[in-house]
């Protein structure tokens, strides 16, 4: 092995090994995704990083633009591409919906960060 594996984030054991996409600690049986462990180290203040469709980092209160037309249940028209959404809030939503916002004409809804671009 040429690359050294990271120690276990739970018990600091150095005897970790890879199992498919996971890292496993044989001493405490903790399993984790190596990329997620790096993200936890970078965001030690408790903030998680949410990026838009082109890779810009989003923050609470930002203004974003919808980059593709979205269908909305119960609405005959939907949300058109180019619609500006002001004052977004980042949340841990369901099924990848990580932006909570209010859109003029539609009201409160959640969006995926992959369909918006920072304005």
Coordinates of N, CA, C and O in Angstrom, one line a residue:
X1 N 0.8 -1.2 0.0 CA 0.0 0.0 0.0 C 0.9 1.2 0.0 O 1.7 1.4 0.9
X2 N 0.7 2.1 -1.0 CA 1.5 3.3 -1.1 C 0.8 4.4 -0.4 O 1.5 5.3 0.2
X3 N -0.5 4.5 -0.4 CA -1.2 5.6 0.3 C -1.6 5.2 1.7 O -2.1 4.0 1.9
X4 N -1.4 6.0 2.7 CA -1.8 5.7 4.0 C -3.3 6.0 4.2 O -3.8 7.0 3.7
X5 N -4.0 5.2 4.9 CA -5.4 5.4 5.2 C -5.6 6.3 6.4 O -4.8 6.2 7.3
X6 N -6.7 7.0 6.4 CA -6.9 7.9 7.6 C -7.3 7.1 8.8 O -7.9 6.0 8.7
X7 N -7.0 7.6 10.0 CA -7.4 6.9 11.2 C -8.9 7.0 11.4 O -9.6 7.9 10.8
X8 N -9.4 6.2 12.3 CA -10.8 6.2 12.6 C -11.2 7.5 13.3 O -10.6 7.9 14.2
X9 N -12.3 8.2 12.8 CA -12.7 9.4 13.4 C -13.3 9.2 14.8 O -13.4 10.1 15.6
X10 N -13.7 8.0 15.1 CA -14.4 7.7 16.3 C -13.4 7.3 17.5 O -13.5 7.8 18.6
X11 N -12.5 6.4 17.1 CA -11.6 5.9 18.2 C -10.1 6.2 17.9 O -9.3 5.8 18.7
X12 N -9.8 6.8 16.8 CA -8.5 7.1 16.3 C -7.6 5.9 16.1 O -6.4 6.0 16.1
X13 N -8.2 4.8 15.8 CA -7.4 3.6 15.5 C -6.7 3.8 14.1 O -7.3 4.3 13.2
X14 N -5.5 3.3 14.0 CA -4.8 3.4 12.7 C -5.0 2.2 11.8 O -4.4 2.1 10.8
X15 N -5.7 1.2 12.3 CA -5.9 -0.1 11.6 C -7.1 -0.1 10.7 O -7.8 -1.1 10.5
X16 N -7.5 1.0 10.1 CA -8.7 1.1 9.2 C -8.4 0.4 7.9 O -7.2 0.3 7.4
X17 N -9.5 0.0 7.2 CA -9.3 -0.5 5.9 C -10.5 -0.1 5.0 O -11.5 0.3 5.5
X18 N -10.3 -0.3 3.7 CA -11.4 0.1 2.7 C -12.2 -1.1 2.4 O -11.8 -2.2 2.3
X19 N -13.6 -0.8 2.3 CA -14.5 -1.8 1.9 C -15.5 -1.2 0.9 O -16.4 -0.4 1.3
X20 N -15.2 -1.4 -0.4 CA -15.9 -0.7 -1.4 C -15.7 0.8 -1.3 O -14.6 1.3 -1.3
X21 N -16.8 1.6 -1.1 CA -16.7 3.0 -1.0 C -16.6 3.5 0.5 O -16.4 4.7 0.8
X22 N -16.6 2.5 1.4 CA -16.5 2.9 2.8 C -15.2 2.6 3.4 O -14.4 1.8 3.0
X23 N -14.9 3.3 4.5 CA -13.8 3.0 5.4 C -14.3 2.3 6.6 O -15.4 2.7 7.1
X24 N -13.6 1.3 7.1 CA -14.1 0.5 8.3 C -13.0 0.5 9.3 O -11.8 0.3 9.0
X25 N -13.4 0.6 10.6 CA -12.5 0.4 11.7 C -12.7 -0.9 12.3 O -13.9 -1.2 12.8
X26 N -11.8 -1.8 12.4 CA -12.0 -3.2 12.9 C -12.1 -3.1 14.5 O -12.6 -4.1 15.1
X27 N -11.6 -2.1 15.1 CA -11.6 -2.0 16.6 C -13.0 -1.6 17.1 O -13.4 -2.2 18.1
X28 N -13.6 -0.6 16.5 CA -14.9 -0.1 17.1 C -16.0 -0.3 16.1 O -17.2 0.0 16.4
X29 N -15.8 -0.9 14.9 CA -16.8 -1.3 13.9 C -17.4 0.0 13.3 O -18.5 -0.1 12.8
X30 N -16.8 1.1 13.4 CA -17.3 2.4 12.8 C -17.1 2.3 11.3 O -16.0 2.0 10.8
X31 N -18.1 2.7 10.5 CA -18.0 2.8 9.1 C -18.3 4.2 8.7 O -19.2 4.9 9.2
X32 N -17.5 4.8 7.7 CA -17.8 6.1 7.2 C -17.3 6.2 5.8 O -16.5 5.4 5.3
X33 N -17.8 7.3 5.1 CA -17.3 7.6 3.7 C -16.2 8.6 3.9 O -16.3 9.6 4.5
X34 N -15.0 8.3 3.2 CA -13.9 9.1 3.4 C -14.1 10.6 3.0 O -13.6 11.5 3.6
X35 N -14.9 10.8 1.9 CA -15.1 12.2 1.5 C -15.9 13.0 2.6 O -15.7 14.1 2.8
X36 N -16.9 12.3 3.2 CA -17.7 12.9 4.3 C -16.8 13.3 5.4 O -17.0 14.3 6.1
X37 N -15.8 12.5 5.8 CA -14.9 12.8 6.9 C -14.1 14.0 6.6 O -14.0 14.9 7.4
X38 N -13.7 14.2 5.4 CA -13.0 15.4 5.0 C -13.9 16.6 5.0 O -13.4 17.7 5.4
X39 N -15.1 16.5 4.7 CA -16.1 17.6 4.7 C -16.3 18.0 6.2 O -16.5 19.2 6.5
X40 N -16.3 17.0 7.1 CA -16.6 17.3 8.5 C -15.4 18.1 9.1 O -15.5 19.0 9.8
X41 N -14.2 17.8 8.6 CA -13.0 18.5 9.1 C -13.0 19.9 8.6 O -12.7 20.8 9.3
X42 N -13.4 20.1 7.3 CA -13.4 21.4 6.8 C -14.5 22.3 7.4 O -14.3 23.5 7.6
X43 N -15.6 21.7 7.7 CA -16.7 22.5 8.3 C -16.9 22.2 9.8 O -17.9 21.8 10.3
X44 N -15.8 22.3 10.5 CA -15.8 22.0 12.0 C -16.7 22.9 12.7 O -17.2 22.6 13.8
X45 N -17.1 24.1 12.2 CA -18.0 25.0 12.9 C -19.5 24.5 12.8 O -20.3 25.2 13.3
X46 N -19.7 23.4 12.1 CA -21.1 22.9 12.0 C -21.8 23.3 10.7 O -22.9 22.9 10.5
X47 N -21.1 24.1 9.9 CA -21.7 24.5 8.6 C -21.4 23.5 7.6 O -20.3 23.0 7.5
X48 N -22.4 23.1 6.7 CA -22.1 22.2 5.6 C -22.1 23.1 4.4 O -22.6 24.1 4.3
X49 N -21.4 22.6 3.4 CA -21.2 23.3 2.2 C -22.2 22.9 1.1 O -22.3 21.7 0.8
X50 N -23.0 23.8 0.6 CA -23.9 23.5 -0.4 C -23.5 24.3 -1.6 O -23.3 25.5 -1.6
X51 N -23.4 23.6 -2.8 CA -23.0 24.3 -4.0 C -24.1 24.3 -5.0 O -24.9 23.4 -5.1
X52 N -24.1 25.3 -5.9 CA -25.1 25.4 -6.9 C -24.7 24.6 -8.1 O -23.8 23.8 -8.1
X53 N -25.5 24.8 -9.2 CA -25.3 24.0 -10.4 C -23.9 24.2 -11.1 O -23.4 23.3 -11.7
X54 N -23.3 25.3 -10.9 CA -22.0 25.6 -11.5 C -20.8 25.5 -10.5 O -19.7 25.8 -10.9
X55 N -21.1 25.2 -9.2 CA -20.0 25.0 -8.3 C -19.8 26.2 -7.3 O -18.9 26.1 -6.5
X56 N -20.6 27.2 -7.4 CA -20.5 28.3 -6.4 C -21.1 27.9 -5.1 O -22.1 27.2 -5.0
X57 N -20.4 28.3 -4.0 CA -20.9 28.0 -2.6 C -22.1 28.9 -2.3 O -22.0 30.1 -2.5
X58 N -23.2 28.3 -1.8 CA -24.4 29.0 -1.4 C -24.4 29.3 0.1 O -23.9 28.4 0.9
X59 N -24.9 30.4 0.5 CA -25.1 30.8 1.9 C -26.5 31.2 2.1 O -27.3 31.6 1.2
X60 N -26.9 31.2 3.4 CA -28.2 31.8 3.8 C -28.4 33.2 3.3 O -27.4 34.0 3.5
X61 N -29.5 33.6 2.8 CA -29.8 35.0 2.4 C -29.3 35.3 1.0 O -29.5 36.4 0.5
X62 N -28.7 34.3 0.2 CA -28.3 34.6 -1.1 C -29.5 34.7 -2.1 O -30.6 34.2 -1.8
X63 N -29.3 35.3 -3.2 CA -30.2 35.3 -4.3 C -29.8 34.4 -5.4 O -28.6 34.4 -5.8
X64 N -30.7 33.5 -5.8 CA -30.3 32.5 -6.9 C -31.3 32.7 -8.0 O -32.3 33.2 -7.9
X65 N -30.9 32.1 -9.2 CA -31.7 32.0 -10.4 C -31.9 30.6 -10.8 O -31.0 29.8 -10.7
X66 N -33.1 30.2 -11.1 CA -33.5 28.9 -11.5 C -32.9 28.7 -12.9 O -33.1 29.5 -13.8
X67 N -32.1 27.6 -13.1 CA -31.5 27.4 -14.4 C -32.3 26.5 -15.4 O -31.9 26.5 -16.6
X68 N -33.3 25.8 -14.9 CA -34.1 25.0 -15.9 C -35.6 25.1 -15.4 O -35.8 25.3 -14.2
X69 N -36.5 24.9 -16.4 CA -37.9 25.0 -16.0 C -38.3 23.8 -15.1 O -37.8 22.7 -15.3
X70 N -39.1 24.1 -14.1 CA -39.5 23.1 -13.1 C -41.0 22.9 -13.1 O -41.7 23.9 -13.1
X71 N -41.4 21.7 -13.1 CA -42.8 21.4 -13.0 C -43.2 21.4 -11.5 O -42.5 21.0 -10.6
X72 N -44.4 22.0 -11.2 CA -44.9 22.1 -9.9 C -46.2 21.4 -9.8 O -47.1 21.7 -10.6
X73 N -46.3 20.4 -8.9 CA -47.6 19.7 -8.7 C -48.7 20.7 -8.4 O -48.6 21.6 -7.5
X74 N -49.8 20.6 -9.1 CA -51.0 21.4 -8.8 C -51.0 22.7 -9.5 O -51.9 23.6 -9.3
X75 N -49.9 23.0 -10.3 CA -49.8 24.3 -11.0 C -49.8 24.0 -12.5 O -49.0 23.2 -12.9
X76 N -50.6 24.7 -13.3 CA -50.6 24.4 -14.7 C -49.3 24.9 -15.4 O -48.9 24.4 -16.4
X77 N -48.6 25.9 -14.8 CA -47.5 26.5 -15.5 C -46.1 26.0 -15.0 O -45.3 25.6 -15.8
X78 N -45.9 26.1 -13.8 CA -44.6 25.7 -13.2 C -43.7 26.9 -13.1 O -44.1 28.0 -13.2
X79 N -42.4 26.6 -12.8 CA -41.4 27.7 -12.6 C -40.5 27.8 -13.8 O -39.9 26.8 -14.2
X80 N -40.5 29.0 -14.4 CA -39.7 29.1 -15.6 C -38.2 29.3 -15.3 O -37.8 29.8 -14.3
X81 N -37.4 28.9 -16.3 CA -35.9 29.1 -16.1 C -35.7 30.6 -16.1 O -36.3 31.4 -16.9
X82 N -34.8 31.1 -15.3 CA -34.5 32.5 -15.2 C -35.2 33.2 -14.0 O -35.0 34.3 -13.8
X83 N -36.1 32.5 -13.3 CA -36.8 33.0 -12.2 C -35.8 33.3 -11.1 O -35.1 32.4 -10.7
X84 N -35.8 34.5 -10.5 CA -35.0 34.9 -9.4 C -35.7 34.5 -8.1 O -36.9 34.8 -7.9
X85 N -34.9 34.0 -7.2 CA -35.4 33.6 -5.9 C -34.5 34.3 -4.9 O -33.3 34.1 -4.9
X86 N -35.1 35.2 -4.1 CA -34.3 36.0 -3.1 C -34.4 35.4 -1.7 O -35.4 34.7 -1.4
X87 N -33.4 35.7 -0.9 CA -33.3 35.3 0.5 C -33.5 33.8 0.7 O -34.5 33.4 1.4
X88 N -32.7 33.0 0.2 CA -32.8 31.5 0.4 C -32.3 31.2 1.8 O -31.6 31.9 2.4
X89 N -32.8 30.0 2.2 CA -32.3 29.4 3.5 C -31.9 28.0 3.2 O -32.6 27.2 2.6
X90 N -30.7 27.6 3.7 CA -30.2 26.3 3.5 C -30.7 25.4 4.6 O -30.6 25.7 5.8
X91 N -31.3 24.2 4.2 CA -31.8 23.3 5.2 C -31.4 21.9 4.8 O -30.9 21.6 3.7
X92 N -31.6 20.9 5.7 CA -31.4 19.5 5.5 C -32.8 19.0 5.0 O -33.6 18.5 5.8
X93 N -33.1 19.1 3.8 CA -34.4 18.7 3.2 C -34.5 17.3 2.9 O -33.5 16.5 3.0
X94 N -35.6 16.9 2.4 CA -35.9 15.5 2.0 C -35.6 15.3 0.6 O -35.9 16.2 -0.3
X95 N -34.9 14.2 0.2 CA -34.7 13.8 -1.1 C -33.8 14.8 -1.9 O -34.1 15.1 -3.1
X96 N -32.8 15.4 -1.2 CA -31.9 16.4 -1.9 C -32.4 17.8 -2.0 O -31.7 18.6 -2.6
X97 N -33.6 18.1 -1.5 CA -34.1 19.5 -1.5 C -33.4 20.2 -0.4 O -33.9 20.1 0.8
X98 N -32.4 21.0 -0.7 CA -31.7 21.7 0.4 C -31.8 23.2 0.5 O -31.1 23.8 1.2
X99 N -32.7 23.7 -0.3 CA -32.9 25.2 -0.3 C -34.4 25.4 0.1 O -35.3 24.9 -0.6
X100 N -34.6 26.2 1.1 CA -36.0 26.6 1.5 C -36.2 28.0 1.0 O -35.3 28.9 1.4
X101 N -37.3 28.4 0.3 CA -37.4 29.7 -0.2 C -38.9 30.0 -0.4 O -39.8 29.2 -0.3
X102 N -39.2 31.3 -0.8 CA -40.5 31.7 -1.2 C -40.3 32.2 -2.6 O -39.5 33.1 -2.9
X103 N -41.2 31.7 -3.5 CA -41.1 32.2 -4.9 C -42.4 32.9 -5.2 O -43.5 32.5 -4.9
X104 N -42.2 34.2 -5.8 CA -43.4 35.0 -6.1 C -44.3 34.2 -7.0 O -43.9 33.7 -8.1
X105 N -45.6 34.2 -6.7 CA -46.6 33.5 -7.5 C -46.8 32.0 -7.1 O -47.8 31.4 -7.5
X106 N -45.9 31.4 -6.3 CA -46.0 30.0 -5.9 C -46.0 29.8 -4.4 O -46.6 28.9 -3.9
X107 N -45.3 30.7 -3.7 CA -45.3 30.6 -2.2 C -44.1 29.8 -1.8 O -43.1 29.7 -2.5
X108 N -44.1 29.3 -0.6 CA -43.0 28.6 0.0 C -42.8 27.2 -0.6 O -43.7 26.5 -0.9
X109 N -41.5 26.9 -0.9 CA -41.2 25.6 -1.4 C -39.7 25.3 -1.2 O -39.0 26.2 -0.8
X110 N -39.4 24.1 -1.5 CA -38.0 23.7 -1.4 C -37.4 23.3 -2.8 O -38.1 22.8 -3.6
X111 N -36.2 23.7 -3.0 CA -35.5 23.5 -4.3 C -34.2 22.7 -4.1 O -33.7 22.7 -3.0
X112 N -33.8 22.0 -5.1 CA -32.5 21.3 -5.1 C -31.4 22.3 -5.5 O -31.7 23.2 -6.4
X113 N -30.3 22.3 -4.9 CA -29.2 23.2 -5.3 C -28.7 23.0 -6.7 O -28.1 23.8 -7.3
X114 N -29.0 21.8 -7.2 CA -28.5 21.5 -8.6 C -29.3 22.1 -9.7 O -28.9 22.1 -10.8
X115 N -30.4 22.8 -9.3 CA -31.2 23.5 -10.4 C -31.2 25.0 -10.2 O -32.0 25.7 -10.9
X116 N -30.2 25.5 -9.4 CA -30.1 27.0 -9.2 C -28.7 27.4 -9.5 O -27.8 26.6 -9.4
X117 N -28.6 28.7 -9.8 CA -27.2 29.3 -10.0 C -27.2 30.6 -9.1 O -28.2 31.4 -9.1
X118 N -26.1 30.9 -8.5 CA -26.0 32.1 -7.6 C -26.0 33.3 -8.5 O -25.4 33.4 -9.5
X119 N -26.9 34.3 -8.1 CA -27.0 35.5 -8.9 C -26.0 36.5 -8.6 O -25.4 36.5 -7.6

